[in-house]
Coordinates of C-alpha atoms and ligand atoms in Angstrom, one line a residue:
X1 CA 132.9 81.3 93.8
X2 CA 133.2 83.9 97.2
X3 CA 133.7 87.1 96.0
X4 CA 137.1 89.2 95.9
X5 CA 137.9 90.2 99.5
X6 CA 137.9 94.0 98.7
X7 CA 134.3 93.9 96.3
X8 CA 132.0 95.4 98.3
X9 CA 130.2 96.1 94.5
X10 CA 127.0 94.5 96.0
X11 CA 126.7 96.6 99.6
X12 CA 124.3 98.5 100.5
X13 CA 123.5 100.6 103.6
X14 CA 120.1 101.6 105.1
X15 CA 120.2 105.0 106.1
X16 CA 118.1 104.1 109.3
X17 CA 121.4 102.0 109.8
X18 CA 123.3 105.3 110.4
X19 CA 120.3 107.0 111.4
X20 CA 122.5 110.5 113.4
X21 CA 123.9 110.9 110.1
X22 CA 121.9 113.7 107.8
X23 CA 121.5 112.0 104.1
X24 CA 124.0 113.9 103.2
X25 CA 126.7 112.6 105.8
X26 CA 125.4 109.5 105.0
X27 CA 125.4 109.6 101.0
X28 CA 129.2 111.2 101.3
X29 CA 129.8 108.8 103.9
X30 CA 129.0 105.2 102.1
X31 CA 130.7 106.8 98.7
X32 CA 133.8 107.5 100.4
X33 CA 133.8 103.8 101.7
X34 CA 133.8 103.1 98.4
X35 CA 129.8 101.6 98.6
X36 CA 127.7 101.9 95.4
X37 CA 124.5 101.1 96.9
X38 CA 122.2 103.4 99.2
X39 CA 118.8 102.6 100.2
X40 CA 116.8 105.9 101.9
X41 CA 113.9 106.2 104.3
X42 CA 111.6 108.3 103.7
X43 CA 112.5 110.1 106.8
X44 CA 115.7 111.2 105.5
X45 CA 114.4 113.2 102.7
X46 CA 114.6 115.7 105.7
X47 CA 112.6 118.3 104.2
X48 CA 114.6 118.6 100.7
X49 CA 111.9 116.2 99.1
X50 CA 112.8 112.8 97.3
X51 CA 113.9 114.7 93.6
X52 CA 116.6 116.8 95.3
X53 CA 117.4 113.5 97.7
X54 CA 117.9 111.3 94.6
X55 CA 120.4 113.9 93.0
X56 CA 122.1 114.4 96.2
X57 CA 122.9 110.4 96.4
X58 CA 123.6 110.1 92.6
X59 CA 125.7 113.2 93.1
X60 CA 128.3 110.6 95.5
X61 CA 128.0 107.6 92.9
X62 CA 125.6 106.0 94.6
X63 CA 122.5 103.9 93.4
X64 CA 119.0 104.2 95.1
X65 CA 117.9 100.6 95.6
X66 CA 115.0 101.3 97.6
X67 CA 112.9 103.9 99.4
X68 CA 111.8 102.5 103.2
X69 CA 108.9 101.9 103.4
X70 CA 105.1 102.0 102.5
X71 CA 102.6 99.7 103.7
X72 CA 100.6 100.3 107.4
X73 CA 96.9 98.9 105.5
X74 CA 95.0 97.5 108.1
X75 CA 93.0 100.0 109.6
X76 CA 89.4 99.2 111.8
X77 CA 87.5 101.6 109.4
X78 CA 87.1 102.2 105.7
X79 CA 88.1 105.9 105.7
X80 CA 91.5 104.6 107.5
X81 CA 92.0 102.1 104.9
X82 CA 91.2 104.6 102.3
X83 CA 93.9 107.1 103.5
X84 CA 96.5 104.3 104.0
X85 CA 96.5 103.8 99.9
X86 CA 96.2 107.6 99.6
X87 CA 99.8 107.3 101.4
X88 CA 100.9 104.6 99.5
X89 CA 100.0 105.9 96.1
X90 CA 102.1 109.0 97.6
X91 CA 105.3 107.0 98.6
X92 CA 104.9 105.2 95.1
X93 CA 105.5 109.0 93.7
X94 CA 108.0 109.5 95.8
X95 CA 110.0 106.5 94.8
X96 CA 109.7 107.5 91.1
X97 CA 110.9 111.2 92.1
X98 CA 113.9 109.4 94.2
X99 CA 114.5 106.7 91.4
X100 CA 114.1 104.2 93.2
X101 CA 112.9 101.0 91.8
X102 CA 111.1 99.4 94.5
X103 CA 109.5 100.3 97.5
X104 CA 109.4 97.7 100.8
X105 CA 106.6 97.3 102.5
X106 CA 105.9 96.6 106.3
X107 CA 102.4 95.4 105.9
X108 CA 101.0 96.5 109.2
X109 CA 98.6 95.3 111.5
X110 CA 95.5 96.6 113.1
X111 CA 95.0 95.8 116.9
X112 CA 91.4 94.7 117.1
X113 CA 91.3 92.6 113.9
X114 CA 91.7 89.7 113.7
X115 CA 95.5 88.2 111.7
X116 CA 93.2 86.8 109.3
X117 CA 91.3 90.2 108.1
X118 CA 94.8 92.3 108.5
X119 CA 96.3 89.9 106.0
X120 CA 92.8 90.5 104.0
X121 CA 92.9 93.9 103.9
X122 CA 96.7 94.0 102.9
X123 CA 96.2 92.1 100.4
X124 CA 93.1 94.3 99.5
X125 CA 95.9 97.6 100.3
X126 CA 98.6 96.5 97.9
X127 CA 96.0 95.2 95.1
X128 CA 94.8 99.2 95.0
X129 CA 98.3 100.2 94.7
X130 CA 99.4 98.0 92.2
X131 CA 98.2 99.9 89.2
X132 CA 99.9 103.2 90.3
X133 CA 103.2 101.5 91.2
X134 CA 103.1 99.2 87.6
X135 CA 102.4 103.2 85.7
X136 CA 105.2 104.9 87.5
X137 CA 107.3 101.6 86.9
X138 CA 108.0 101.0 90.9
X139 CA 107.9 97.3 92.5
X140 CA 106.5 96.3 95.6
X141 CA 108.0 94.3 98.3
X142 CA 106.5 92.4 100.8
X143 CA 108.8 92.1 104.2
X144 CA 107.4 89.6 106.5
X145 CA 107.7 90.6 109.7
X146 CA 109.3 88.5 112.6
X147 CA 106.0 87.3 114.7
X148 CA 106.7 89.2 117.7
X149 CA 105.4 92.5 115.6
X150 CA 102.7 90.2 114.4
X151 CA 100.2 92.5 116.6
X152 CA 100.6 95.8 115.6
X153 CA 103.4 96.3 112.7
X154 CA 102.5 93.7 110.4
X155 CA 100.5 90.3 109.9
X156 CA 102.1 89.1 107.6
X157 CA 105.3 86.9 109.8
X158 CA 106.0 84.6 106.9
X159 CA 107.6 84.6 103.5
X160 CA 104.9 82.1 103.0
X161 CA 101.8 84.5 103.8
X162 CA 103.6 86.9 101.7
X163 CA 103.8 84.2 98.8
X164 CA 100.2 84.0 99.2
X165 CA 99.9 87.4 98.6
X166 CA 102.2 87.4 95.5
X167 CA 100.5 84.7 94.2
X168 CA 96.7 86.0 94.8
X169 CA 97.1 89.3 93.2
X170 CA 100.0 87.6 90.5
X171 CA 101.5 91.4 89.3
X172 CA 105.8 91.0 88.1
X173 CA 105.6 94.3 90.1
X174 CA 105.1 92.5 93.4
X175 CA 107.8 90.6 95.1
X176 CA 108.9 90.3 98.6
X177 CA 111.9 91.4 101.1
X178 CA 113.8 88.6 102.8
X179 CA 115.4 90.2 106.1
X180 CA 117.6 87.9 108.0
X181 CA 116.0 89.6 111.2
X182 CA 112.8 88.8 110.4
X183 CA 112.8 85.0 108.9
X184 CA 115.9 83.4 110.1
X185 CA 113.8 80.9 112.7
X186 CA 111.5 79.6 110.0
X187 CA 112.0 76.0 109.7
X188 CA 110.7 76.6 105.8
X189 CA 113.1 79.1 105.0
X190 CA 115.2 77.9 102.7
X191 CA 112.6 76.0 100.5
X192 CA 110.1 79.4 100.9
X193 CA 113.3 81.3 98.9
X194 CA 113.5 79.1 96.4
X195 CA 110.0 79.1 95.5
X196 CA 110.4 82.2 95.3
X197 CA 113.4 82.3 93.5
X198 CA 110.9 80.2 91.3
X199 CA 108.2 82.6 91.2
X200 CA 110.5 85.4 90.6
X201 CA 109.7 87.2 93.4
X202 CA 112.8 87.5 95.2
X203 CA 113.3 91.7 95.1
X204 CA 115.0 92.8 98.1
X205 CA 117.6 90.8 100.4
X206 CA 118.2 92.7 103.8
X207 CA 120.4 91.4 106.7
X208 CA 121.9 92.6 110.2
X209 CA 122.2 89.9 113.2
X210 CA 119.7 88.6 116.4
X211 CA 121.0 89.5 119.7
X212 CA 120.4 87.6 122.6
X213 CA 119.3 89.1 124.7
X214 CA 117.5 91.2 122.3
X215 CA 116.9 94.2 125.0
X216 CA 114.9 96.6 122.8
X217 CA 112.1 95.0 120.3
X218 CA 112.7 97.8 117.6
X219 CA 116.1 99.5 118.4
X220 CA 118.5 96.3 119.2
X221 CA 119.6 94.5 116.3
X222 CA 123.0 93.4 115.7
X223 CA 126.1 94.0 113.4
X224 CA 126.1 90.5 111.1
X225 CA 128.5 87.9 113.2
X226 CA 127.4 89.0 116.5
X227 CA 124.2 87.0 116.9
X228 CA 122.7 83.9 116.1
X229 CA 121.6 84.1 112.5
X230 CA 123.8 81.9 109.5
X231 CA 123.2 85.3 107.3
X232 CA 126.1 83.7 104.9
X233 CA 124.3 80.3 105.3
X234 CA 120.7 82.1 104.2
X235 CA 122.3 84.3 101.5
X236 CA 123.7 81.1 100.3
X237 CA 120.2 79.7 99.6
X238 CA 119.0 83.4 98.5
X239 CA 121.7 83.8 95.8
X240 CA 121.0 80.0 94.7
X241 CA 117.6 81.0 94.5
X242 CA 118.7 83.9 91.6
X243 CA 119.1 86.7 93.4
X244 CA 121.9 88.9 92.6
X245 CA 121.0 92.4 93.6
X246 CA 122.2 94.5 96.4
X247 CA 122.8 92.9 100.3
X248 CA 121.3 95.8 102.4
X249 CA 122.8 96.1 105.5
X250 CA 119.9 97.3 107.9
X251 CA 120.1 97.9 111.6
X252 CA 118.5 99.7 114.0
X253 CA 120.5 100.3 117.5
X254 CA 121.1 103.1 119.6
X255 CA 123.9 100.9 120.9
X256 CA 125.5 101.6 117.2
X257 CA 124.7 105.2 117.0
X258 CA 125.9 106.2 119.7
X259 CA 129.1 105.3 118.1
X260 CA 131.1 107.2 115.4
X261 CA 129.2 106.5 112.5
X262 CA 132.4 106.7 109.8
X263 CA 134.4 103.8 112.1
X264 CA 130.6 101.6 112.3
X265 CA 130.7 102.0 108.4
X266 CA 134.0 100.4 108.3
X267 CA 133.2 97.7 110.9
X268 CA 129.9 96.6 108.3
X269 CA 132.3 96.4 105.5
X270 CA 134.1 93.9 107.8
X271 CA 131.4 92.1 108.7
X272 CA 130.3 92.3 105.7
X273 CA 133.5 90.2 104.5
X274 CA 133.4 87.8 107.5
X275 CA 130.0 87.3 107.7
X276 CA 128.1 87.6 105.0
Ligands
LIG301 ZN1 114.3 94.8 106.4

């Protein structure tokens, strides 16, 4: 059954999505749009630190559903590797001083190596982390990157390589993130989210739309409806799949932020509605 027209219960906003906003133009922003759902970069803590960040968001209502982003493991030597956990361990505190449940992870990628040994020392990264993140009660999740960031941001392109992972290190605290951006071209996408609907790995649903033309790799992503992705077709087979957490609106574009941020929040709720 579609959802009231006015329940926007299960919205959430990235605050990379409003990214000239300070958190806390953002956190009394989203509450007075009447949003329940906030998920904060870790680049928005803005010098406050992630306890003070977490009361300033629960202060407007709001629930942290994740902090963006560890990850970054590949690394050519040992002593790089090494201080990539380090930082993860330190994100994973973080997210417990934020309360946060989960963190999402862009894996990374390490030019030089080969896809095969990035995806070998991710899986190597996240299995070091584990323990911390299972102690401080935080889960992981895996956000396969669209290919063309398959060189340098992250190696793993697939919600099947990230199944792999899932399944290989088998923790309930791992999971993955399935971003519209990032999977909507797989020809297995809708049979990868029910297996891991299956699995019960399904932790983190993110959309926004594709462009064409896309003019900026990072910093040109659409509002939901005016691209090329079926976001309500894919959160179809997500939410048939189990899911029923928050639908994360993330999007990067300095096309959108150049505009007034309180009118762009209004315009997601819309295309929230129509769209997704
Ligand atoms: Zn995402």
């Amino acid at each position: 059954m579609a959802p009231p027209l006015t329940d926007f219960s299960r919205l959430c906003i990235h605050t990379m999505t409003t990214k000239p906003w300070t958190l806390e133009e953002a956190a009394r922003g989203y509450a007075a749009a009447g949003l329940r759902g906030i998920t904060v970069w870790r680049s928005a803590f803005e010098g406050r630190g992630p306890a003070a960040a977490g009361e300033l968001v629960r202060s407007h209502g709001l629930s942290v559903v994740s902090l963006c982003r560890g990850g970054f493991f590949p690394h050519g030597t040992a002593a790089g590797r090494a201080k990539a956990i380090d930082e993860n361990r330190r994100c994973v505190d973080e997210a417990a001083a934020l309360g946060a449940p989960l963190i999402v992870l862009v894996c990374g990628s390490a030019p030089g190596l080969s896809l095969g040994e990035s995806r070998r020392q991710i899986a190597g990264g996240i299995e070091a982390v584990l323990p911390h993140a299972a102690s401080c009660g935080i889960r992981l999740a895996i956000e396969p990157l669209h290919p063309m960031y398959a060189a340098d941001r992250s190696a793993v392109n697939t919600l099947r390589q990230a199944r792999a992972i899932c399944r290989e290190l088998s923790s309930p605290w791992l999971g993955v993130a399935v971003d519209v951006y990032h999977t909507w071209w797989d020809e297995n996408l809708e049979e990868e989210i029910r297996a891991c609907g299956s699995e019960s790995t399904l932790f983190a649903f993110h959309i926004c739309d594709w462009l064409t033309p896309t003019v900026d790799l990072l910093e040109d992503r659409g509002l939901m409806g005016e691209g090329c992705i079926p976001v309500r077709q894919i959160r179809g087979w997500v939410e048939a799949a189990g899911f029923d957490g928050f639908v994360e609106v993330e999007i990067f574009s300095r096309r959108l932020w150049a505009t007034d941020q309180a009118q762009y929040v209004e315009a997601i709720k819309a295309a929230y509605l129509e769209h997704a």
